[in-house]
């Protein structure tokens, strides 16, 4: 009985040790892949967006994957800014200033941005809204 328990303990211990050795390698592979992904800030975009881009760090536009990069494009909106309700197509109520990222917009819409631009333009239902470059680093 002791031998069976010892074999089980060794098998379980080996499993955990291998897990701790393999997981960091998988994380490194993911980090290297993310480094190869182009920054959205550096890209020139003129595309129609028909699906939600809000979820996830990486996002796809026209079958090309981008990472957000150093800068984001966002609106700093004060209390109950009607642009937010328009872009999300629902009533938005907040009491303070918020930062609304362009990726939070409910599709469909068109996005236009030059490479390394200070402003991204979003066109939804014929209305053009500017999203200035925004950095969350202080």
mmCIF file of N, CA and C in Angstrom, residues 65-115:
data_model
loop_
_atom_site.group_PDB
_atom_site.id
_atom_site.type_symbol
_atom_site.label_atom_id
_atom_site.label_comp_id
_atom_site.label_asym_id
_atom_site.label_seq_id
_atom_site.Cartn_x
_atom_site.Cartn_y
_atom_site.Cartn_z
ATOM 1 N N UNK A 65 -4.367 41.414 -37.365
ATOM 2 C CA UNK A 65 -4.394 41.561 -35.911
ATOM 3 C C UNK A 65 -3.535 42.747 -35.490
ATOM 4 N N UNK A 66 -4.063 43.533 -34.552
ATOM 5 C CA UNK A 66 -3.358 44.690 -34.002
ATOM 6 C C UNK A 66 -3.359 44.622 -32.485
ATOM 7 N N UNK A 67 -2.359 45.278 -31.897
ATOM 8 C CA UNK A 67 -2.372 45.510 -30.456
ATOM 9 C C UNK A 67 -2.555 47.010 -30.259
ATOM 10 N N UNK A 68 -3.121 47.430 -29.129
ATOM 11 C CA UNK A 68 -3.395 48.854 -28.934
ATOM 12 C C UNK A 68 -2.152 49.741 -29.012
ATOM 13 N N UNK A 69 -1.034 49.330 -28.474
ATOM 14 C CA UNK A 69 0.158 50.159 -28.495
ATOM 15 C C UNK A 69 0.170 51.145 -27.337
ATOM 16 N N UNK A 70 1.078 52.114 -27.401
ATOM 17 C CA UNK A 70 1.238 53.093 -26.325
ATOM 18 C C UNK A 70 0.038 54.013 -26.222
ATOM 19 N N UNK A 71 -0.493 54.402 -27.356
ATOM 20 C CA UNK A 71 -1.602 55.356 -27.369
ATOM 21 C C UNK A 71 -2.921 54.666 -27.691
ATOM 22 N N UNK A 72 -3.970 55.210 -27.130
ATOM 23 C CA UNK A 72 -5.333 54.785 -27.435
ATOM 24 C C UNK A 72 -6.029 55.986 -28.068
ATOM 25 N N UNK A 73 -7.177 55.771 -28.628
ATOM 26 C CA UNK A 73 -7.990 56.868 -29.149
ATOM 27 C C UNK A 73 -9.275 56.868 -28.341
ATOM 28 N N UNK A 74 -9.487 57.964 -27.627
ATOM 29 C CA UNK A 74 -10.607 58.002 -26.693
ATOM 30 C C UNK A 74 -11.159 59.414 -26.559
ATOM 31 N N UNK A 75 -12.403 59.474 -26.130
ATOM 32 C CA UNK A 75 -13.066 60.743 -25.829
ATOM 33 C C UNK A 75 -13.111 60.876 -24.316
ATOM 34 N N UNK A 76 -12.658 62.005 -23.810
ATOM 35 C CA UNK A 76 -12.870 62.315 -22.396
ATOM 36 C C UNK A 76 -14.221 63.011 -22.327
ATOM 37 N N UNK A 77 -15.190 62.322 -21.787
ATOM 38 C CA UNK A 77 -16.559 62.841 -21.782
ATOM 39 C C UNK A 77 -16.960 63.270 -20.377
ATOM 40 N N UNK A 78 -17.564 64.433 -20.311
ATOM 41 C CA UNK A 78 -18.080 64.923 -19.034
ATOM 42 C C UNK A 78 -19.467 64.334 -18.812
ATOM 43 N N UNK A 79 -20.101 64.737 -17.747
ATOM 44 C CA UNK A 79 -21.424 64.233 -17.356
ATOM 45 C C UNK A 79 -22.387 64.086 -18.521
ATOM 46 N N UNK A 80 -22.881 62.894 -18.735
ATOM 47 C CA UNK A 80 -23.950 62.587 -19.690
ATOM 48 C C UNK A 80 -23.726 63.159 -21.094
ATOM 49 N N UNK A 81 -22.538 63.023 -21.619
ATOM 50 C CA UNK A 81 -22.216 63.468 -22.978
ATOM 51 C C UNK A 81 -23.059 62.652 -23.968
ATOM 52 N N UNK A 82 -23.821 63.326 -24.818
ATOM 53 C CA UNK A 82 -24.738 62.631 -25.728
ATOM 54 C C UNK A 82 -24.004 61.788 -26.765
ATOM 55 N N UNK A 83 -22.732 62.077 -27.014
ATOM 56 C CA UNK A 83 -21.967 61.266 -27.974
ATOM 57 C C UNK A 83 -21.858 59.812 -27.498
ATOM 58 N N UNK A 84 -21.729 59.626 -26.201
ATOM 59 C CA UNK A 84 -21.588 58.273 -25.659
ATOM 60 C C UNK A 84 -22.877 57.484 -25.879
ATOM 61 N N UNK A 85 -24.008 58.102 -25.617
ATOM 62 C CA UNK A 85 -25.299 57.437 -25.860
ATOM 63 C C UNK A 85 -25.465 57.111 -27.343
ATOM 64 N N UNK A 86 -25.033 58.020 -28.215
ATOM 65 C CA UNK A 86 -25.122 57.794 -29.659
ATOM 66 C C UNK A 86 -24.245 56.612 -30.087
ATOM 67 N N UNK A 87 -23.015 56.566 -29.593
ATOM 68 C CA UNK A 87 -22.066 55.531 -30.003
ATOM 69 C C UNK A 87 -22.408 54.150 -29.449
ATOM 70 N N UNK A 88 -22.992 54.104 -28.265
ATOM 71 C CA UNK A 88 -23.344 52.807 -27.669
ATOM 72 C C UNK A 88 -24.786 52.424 -27.955
ATOM 73 N N UNK A 89 -25.550 53.355 -28.533
ATOM 74 C CA UNK A 89 -26.966 53.166 -28.861
ATOM 75 C C UNK A 89 -27.798 52.761 -27.646
ATOM 76 N N UNK A 90 -27.438 53.313 -26.507
ATOM 77 C CA UNK A 90 -28.244 53.124 -25.301
ATOM 78 C C UNK A 90 -28.022 54.324 -24.394
ATOM 79 N N UNK A 91 -28.960 54.549 -23.517
ATOM 80 C CA UNK A 91 -28.845 55.680 -22.606
ATOM 81 C C UNK A 91 -27.671 55.441 -21.668
ATOM 82 N N UNK A 92 -26.782 56.404 -21.574
ATOM 83 C CA UNK A 92 -25.630 56.303 -20.679
ATOM 84 C C UNK A 92 -25.737 57.376 -19.615
ATOM 85 N N UNK A 93 -25.686 56.954 -18.378
ATOM 86 C CA UNK A 93 -25.741 57.905 -17.271
ATOM 87 C C UNK A 93 -24.504 57.710 -16.399
ATOM 88 N N UNK A 94 -23.772 58.773 -16.210
ATOM 89 C CA UNK A 94 -22.620 58.770 -15.314
ATOM 90 C C UNK A 94 -22.506 60.167 -14.745
ATOM 91 N N UNK A 95 -21.971 60.258 -13.560
ATOM 92 C CA UNK A 95 -21.938 61.534 -12.843
ATOM 93 C C UNK A 95 -20.606 62.256 -12.935
ATOM 94 N N UNK A 96 -19.618 61.616 -13.473
ATOM 95 C CA UNK A 96 -18.291 62.199 -13.488
ATOM 96 C C UNK A 96 -17.712 62.104 -14.897
ATOM 97 N N UNK A 97 -16.482 62.512 -15.052
ATOM 98 C CA UNK A 97 -15.819 62.392 -16.345
ATOM 99 C C UNK A 97 -15.445 60.928 -16.592
ATOM 100 N N UNK A 98 -15.619 60.459 -17.832
ATOM 101 C CA UNK A 98 -15.207 59.108 -18.200
ATOM 102 C C UNK A 98 -14.314 59.175 -19.433
ATOM 103 N N UNK A 99 -13.586 58.109 -19.670
ATOM 104 C CA UNK A 99 -12.786 57.963 -20.879
ATOM 105 C C UNK A 99 -13.447 56.859 -21.698
ATOM 106 N N UNK A 100 -13.920 57.223 -22.891
ATOM 107 C CA UNK A 100 -14.629 56.291 -23.766
ATOM 108 C C UNK A 100 -13.724 55.938 -24.934
ATOM 109 N N UNK A 101 -13.265 54.701 -24.989
ATOM 110 C CA UNK A 101 -12.388 54.218 -26.048
ATOM 111 C C UNK A 101 -13.205 53.957 -27.313
ATOM 112 N N UNK A 102 -12.656 54.231 -28.470
ATOM 113 C CA UNK A 102 -13.375 54.053 -29.736
ATOM 114 C C UNK A 102 -13.838 52.618 -29.932
ATOM 115 N N UNK A 103 -13.113 51.647 -29.364
ATOM 116 C CA UNK A 103 -13.480 50.237 -29.520
ATOM 117 C C UNK A 103 -14.752 49.867 -28.757
ATOM 118 N N UNK A 104 -15.223 50.741 -27.882
ATOM 119 C CA UNK A 104 -16.452 50.490 -27.140
ATOM 120 C C UNK A 104 -17.704 50.806 -27.962
ATOM 121 N N UNK A 105 -17.534 51.380 -29.131
ATOM 122 C CA UNK A 105 -18.658 51.749 -29.991
ATOM 123 C C UNK A 105 -19.370 50.501 -30.503
ATOM 124 N N UNK A 106 -20.681 50.558 -30.495
ATOM 125 C CA UNK A 106 -21.486 49.450 -31.004
ATOM 126 C C UNK A 106 -21.468 49.481 -32.532
ATOM 127 N N UNK A 107 -21.078 48.379 -33.188
ATOM 128 C CA UNK A 107 -21.066 48.357 -34.651
ATOM 129 C C UNK A 107 -22.477 48.399 -35.221
ATOM 130 N N UNK A 108 -22.608 48.707 -36.494
ATOM 131 C CA UNK A 108 -21.592 48.961 -37.514
ATOM 132 C C UNK A 108 -21.160 50.432 -37.529
ATOM 133 N N UNK A 109 -19.920 50.636 -37.959
ATOM 134 C CA UNK A 109 -19.374 51.978 -38.134
ATOM 135 C C UNK A 109 -18.138 51.884 -39.027
ATOM 136 N N UNK A 110 -17.637 53.038 -39.432
ATOM 137 C CA UNK A 110 -16.427 53.097 -40.248
ATOM 138 C C UNK A 110 -15.360 53.805 -39.429
ATOM 139 N N UNK A 111 -14.143 53.308 -39.493
ATOM 140 C CA UNK A 111 -13.032 53.929 -38.777
ATOM 141 C C UNK A 111 -11.982 54.369 -39.801
ATOM 142 N N UNK A 112 -11.489 55.602 -39.615
ATOM 143 C CA UNK A 112 -10.474 56.172 -40.508
ATOM 144 C C UNK A 112 -9.356 56.737 -39.640
ATOM 145 N N UNK A 113 -8.117 56.293 -39.922
ATOM 146 C CA UNK A 113 -6.973 56.780 -39.160
ATOM 147 C C UNK A 113 -5.720 56.688 -40.012
ATOM 148 N N UNK A 114 -4.942 57.751 -40.033
ATOM 149 C CA UNK A 114 -3.640 57.727 -40.689
ATOM 150 C C UNK A 114 -2.614 57.139 -39.726
ATOM 151 N N UNK A 115 -1.499 56.650 -40.258
ATOM 152 C CA UNK A 115 -0.439 56.104 -39.411
ATOM 153 C C UNK A 115 0.091 57.187 -38.477
#
